[in-house]
PDB file of C-alpha atoms in Angstrom:
ATOM      1  CA  MET Y   1      95.303 -18.762  21.379  1.00  0.00           C
ATOM      2  CA  SER Y   2      91.547 -18.361  21.130  1.00  0.00           C
ATOM      3  CA  GLN Y   3      89.398 -18.044  24.245  1.00  0.00           C
ATOM      4  CA  LEU Y   4      86.437 -19.258  22.187  1.00  0.00           C
ATOM      5  CA  LYS Y   5      85.072 -22.741  22.499  1.00  0.00           C
ATOM      6  CA  VAL Y   6      82.608 -24.800  20.507  1.00  0.00           C
ATOM      7  CA  GLY Y   7      79.058 -23.893  21.488  1.00  0.00           C
ATOM      8  CA  ASP Y   8      79.806 -20.232  22.277  1.00  0.00           C
ATOM      9  CA  ILE Y   9      77.387 -17.639  20.904  1.00  0.00           C
ATOM     10  CA  VAL Y  10      79.269 -14.748  19.315  1.00  0.00           C
ATOM     11  CA  THR Y  11      78.511 -11.538  17.450  1.00  0.00           C
ATOM     12  CA  GLY Y  12      80.567 -10.013  14.715  1.00  0.00           C
ATOM     13  CA  GLU Y  13      80.574  -7.976  11.549  1.00  0.00           C
ATOM     14  CA  VAL Y  14      80.533  -9.472   8.066  1.00  0.00           C
ATOM     15  CA  ILE Y  15      83.791  -8.320   6.473  1.00  0.00           C
ATOM     16  CA  SER Y  16      83.550 -10.180   3.166  1.00  0.00           C
ATOM     17  CA  THR Y  17      81.343 -12.571   1.246  1.00  0.00           C
ATOM     18  CA  LYS Y  18      82.411 -15.351  -1.076  1.00  0.00           C
ATOM     19  CA  PRO Y  19      80.367 -17.870  -3.085  1.00  0.00           C
ATOM     20  CA  PHE Y  20      80.932 -20.439  -0.300  1.00  0.00           C
ATOM     21  CA  GLY Y  21      80.157 -18.263   2.732  1.00  0.00           C
ATOM     22  CA  ALA Y  22      80.822 -15.098   4.716  1.00  0.00           C
ATOM     23  CA  PHE Y  23      83.825 -14.077   6.797  1.00  0.00           C
ATOM     24  CA  VAL Y  24      82.959 -12.459  10.110  1.00  0.00           C
ATOM     25  CA  LYS Y  25      85.234 -10.312  12.303  1.00  0.00           C
ATOM     26  CA  LEU Y  26      84.426 -11.276  15.887  1.00  0.00           C
ATOM     27  CA  GLY Y  27      84.593  -9.038  18.953  1.00  0.00           C
ATOM     28  CA  SER Y  28      87.711 -10.940  20.025  1.00  0.00           C
ATOM     29  CA  GLY Y  29      89.455  -9.744  16.862  1.00  0.00           C
ATOM     30  CA  GLU Y  30      89.403 -13.215  15.334  1.00  0.00           C
ATOM     31  CA  THR Y  31      87.783 -14.059  12.025  1.00  0.00           C
ATOM     32  CA  GLY Y  32      85.299 -16.870  11.541  1.00  0.00           C
ATOM     33  CA  LEU Y  33      83.551 -18.335   8.524  1.00  0.00           C
ATOM     34  CA  ILE Y  34      79.845 -18.942   8.147  1.00  0.00           C
ATOM     35  CA  HIS Y  35      79.579 -21.555   5.383  1.00  0.00           C
ATOM     36  CA  ILE Y  36      76.667 -20.974   2.978  1.00  0.00           C
ATOM     37  CA  SER Y  37      74.982 -24.120   4.340  1.00  0.00           C
ATOM     38  CA  GLN Y  38      75.054 -22.610   7.853  1.00  0.00           C
ATOM     39  CA  ILE Y  39      73.470 -19.248   7.024  1.00  0.00           C
ATOM     40  CA  SER Y  40      69.826 -20.274   7.171  1.00  0.00           C
ATOM     41  CA  THR Y  41      67.488 -23.211   7.674  1.00  0.00           C
ATOM     42  CA  LYS Y  42      66.156 -22.514   4.183  1.00  0.00           C
ATOM     43  CA  TYR Y  43      68.065 -22.973   0.932  1.00  0.00           C
ATOM     44  CA  VAL Y  44      70.500 -20.125   0.231  1.00  0.00           C
ATOM     45  CA  GLU Y  45      71.413 -19.757  -3.432  1.00  0.00           C
ATOM     46  CA  LYS Y  46      73.734 -16.763  -2.999  1.00  0.00           C
ATOM     47  CA  VAL Y  47      75.403 -15.569   0.199  1.00  0.00           C
ATOM     48  CA  GLU Y  48      74.652 -11.973  -0.792  1.00  0.00           C
ATOM     49  CA  ASP Y  49      70.916 -12.756  -0.730  1.00  0.00           C
ATOM     50  CA  GLU Y  50      71.168 -13.167   3.054  1.00  0.00           C
ATOM     51  CA  LEU Y  51      74.277 -11.311   4.270  1.00  0.00           C
ATOM     52  CA  ALA Y  52      76.048  -8.101   3.304  1.00  0.00           C
ATOM     53  CA  VAL Y  53      79.397  -6.596   4.254  1.00  0.00           C
ATOM     54  CA  GLY Y  54      79.005  -4.420   7.338  1.00  0.00           C
ATOM     55  CA  VAL Y  55      76.031  -6.305   8.779  1.00  0.00           C
ATOM     56  CA  GLU Y  56      76.305  -7.467  12.394  1.00  0.00           C
ATOM     57  CA  VAL Y  57      75.440 -11.129  12.888  1.00  0.00           C
ATOM     58  CA  LYS Y  58      74.978 -13.443  15.828  1.00  0.00           C
ATOM     59  CA  ALA Y  59      76.215 -17.012  15.375  1.00  0.00           C
ATOM     60  CA  LYS Y  60      77.221 -20.156  17.222  1.00  0.00           C
ATOM     61  CA  VAL Y  61      80.765 -21.539  17.145  1.00  0.00           C
ATOM     62  CA  ILE Y  62      80.404 -25.043  15.658  1.00  0.00           C
ATOM     63  CA  THR Y  63      84.048 -26.031  15.191  1.00  0.00           C
ATOM     64  CA  ILE Y  64      87.538 -24.744  15.827  1.00  0.00           C
ATOM     65  CA  ASP Y  65      90.132 -26.748  13.955  1.00  0.00           C
ATOM     66  CA  PRO Y  66      93.700 -27.352  15.188  1.00  0.00           C
ATOM     67  CA  ALA Y  67      94.949 -24.485  13.007  1.00  0.00           C
ATOM     68  CA  GLY Y  68      92.527 -22.140  14.794  1.00  0.00           C
ATOM     69  CA  LYS Y  69      90.008 -21.763  11.944  1.00  0.00           C
ATOM     70  CA  ILE Y  70      86.616 -20.924  13.418  1.00  0.00           C
ATOM     71  CA  SER Y  71      83.416 -22.221  11.804  1.00  0.00           C
ATOM     72  CA  LEU Y  72      80.224 -20.398  12.685  1.00  0.00           C
ATOM     73  CA  SER Y  73      76.538 -21.119  12.184  1.00  0.00           C
ATOM     74  CA  ILE Y  74      73.556 -18.799  12.200  1.00  0.00           C
ATOM     75  CA  LYS Y  75      71.339 -21.779  11.404  1.00  0.00           C
ATOM     76  CA  ALA Y  76      72.340 -23.518  14.671  1.00  0.00           C
ATOM     77  CA  LEU Y  77      70.783 -20.649  16.634  1.00  0.00           C
ATOM     78  CA  SER Y  78      67.360 -21.314  15.171  1.00  0.00           C
ATOM     79  CA  GLU Y  79      65.449 -23.094  17.930  1.00  0.00           C
ATOM     80  CA  ASN Y  80      63.035 -24.660  15.489  1.00  0.00           C
ATOM     81  CA  ALA Y  81      65.640 -25.695  12.929  1.00  0.00           C
ATOM     82  CA  PRO Y  82      64.368 -28.803  11.154  1.00  0.00           C
ATOM     83  CA  GLN Y  83      66.455 -31.858  11.883  1.00  0.00           C
ATOM     84  CA  SER Y  84      68.225 -33.172   8.826  1.00  0.00           C
ATOM     85  CA  ARG Y  85      66.726 -36.409   7.567  1.00  0.00           C
ATOM     86  CA  ARG Y  86      69.556 -37.097   5.148  1.00  0.00           C
ATOM     87  CA  GLY Y  87      70.787 -40.616   5.776  1.00  0.00           C
ATOM     88  CA  SER Y  88      67.753 -41.483   7.901  1.00  0.00           C
ATOM     89  CA  ASP Y  89      64.848 -43.781   7.290  1.00  0.00           C
ATOM     90  CA  ARG Y  90      61.204 -42.725   7.817  1.00  0.00           C
ATOM     91  CA  ARG Y  91      61.426 -43.440  11.527  1.00  0.00           C
ATOM     92  CA  GLY Y  92      64.421 -41.104  11.827  1.00  0.00           C
ATOM     93  CA  SER Y  93      66.927 -43.785  12.775  1.00  0.00           C
ATOM     94  CA  ARG Y  94      70.361 -43.619  11.178  1.00  0.00           C
ATOM     95  CA  LYS Y  95      71.088 -46.044   8.386  1.00  0.00           C
ATOM     96  CA  SER Y  96      74.448 -47.647   8.109  1.00  0.00           C
ATOM     97  CA  PRO Y  97      76.470 -47.329   4.891  1.00  0.00           C
ATOM     98  CA  GLY Y  98      75.924 -51.073   4.410  1.00  0.00           C
ATOM     99  CA  ASP Y  99      72.173 -50.488   4.125  1.00  0.00           C
ATOM    100  CA  PHE Y 100      72.740 -48.147   1.186  1.00  0.00           C
ATOM    101  CA  GLU Y 101      75.048 -50.661  -0.506  1.00  0.00           C
ATOM    102  CA  ASP Y 102      72.439 -53.401  -0.064  1.00  0.00           C
ATOM    103  CA  MET Y 103      69.756 -51.159  -1.558  1.00  0.00           C
ATOM    104  CA  MET Y 104      72.010 -50.393  -4.542  1.00  0.00           C
ATOM    105  CA  LYS Y 105      72.756 -54.100  -5.119  1.00  0.00           C
ATOM    106  CA  LYS Y 106      69.032 -54.908  -5.078  1.00  0.00           C
ATOM    107  CA  TRP Y 107      68.299 -52.031  -7.448  1.00  0.00           C
ATOM    108  CA  MET Y 108      71.078 -53.097  -9.834  1.00  0.00           C
ATOM    109  CA  LYS Y 109      69.852 -56.708  -9.856  1.00  0.00           C
ATOM    110  CA  SER Y 110      66.269 -55.586 -10.476  1.00  0.00           C
ATOM    111  CA  SER Y 111      67.395 -53.209 -13.198  1.00  0.00           C
ATOM    112  CA  GLU Y 112      69.455 -55.885 -14.944  1.00  0.00           C
ATOM    113  CA  GLU Y 113      66.486 -58.291 -14.825  1.00  0.00           C
ATOM    114  CA  ARG Y 114      64.196 -55.677 -16.377  1.00  0.00           C
ATOM    115  CA  LEU Y 115      66.736 -54.894 -19.101  1.00  0.00           C
ATOM    116  CA  SER Y 116      67.135 -58.586 -19.892  1.00  0.00           C
ATOM    117  CA  ALA Y 117      63.368 -59.021 -20.116  1.00  0.00           C
ATOM    118  CA  LEU Y 118      63.074 -55.997 -22.433  1.00  0.00           C
ATOM    119  CA  ALA Y 119      65.924 -57.259 -24.625  1.00  0.00           C
ATOM    120  CA  ALA Y 120      64.310 -60.688 -24.898  1.00  0.00           C
ATOM    121  CA  LYS Y 121      60.949 -59.147 -25.762  1.00  0.00           C
ATOM    122  CA  HIS Y 122      62.570 -56.910 -28.370  1.00  0.00           C
ATOM    123  CA  LYS Y 123      64.441 -59.848 -29.907  1.00  0.00           C
ATOM    124  CA  LYS Y 124      61.223 -61.910 -30.010  1.00  0.00           C
ATOM    125  CA  ASN Y 125      59.316 -59.088 -31.712  1.00  0.00           C
ATOM    126  CA  ARG Y 126      62.031 -58.674 -34.375  1.00  0.00           C
ATOM    127  CA  SER Y 127      61.950 -62.310 -35.447  1.00  0.00           C
TER     128      SER Y 127
END
């Protein structure tokens, strides 16, 4: 059983890279995965652009699932990591899924009205 816990800062060596992330052999002998989205605060197109086999990395343990799989993040160590605004309004407050559905309904209604108006105009111009 792992002695690691979520929030621990660990170091390890990259032992392989895949299109989705890098596997890291930790000092404890365990292996963790740094998902491509957790490598950097900037966009990473290819794991190999940022990490190479044999490189030592420092990362934060972000999850340990019931099966013992360890998820790591280099990005979480960045003190000035920008906060994700996905799913937030301009004030930074979280929107509920219902808000998105309401926005989509309004957009669909508006879109249908515009299409109807264009169709009517087109029909008028053809006669």
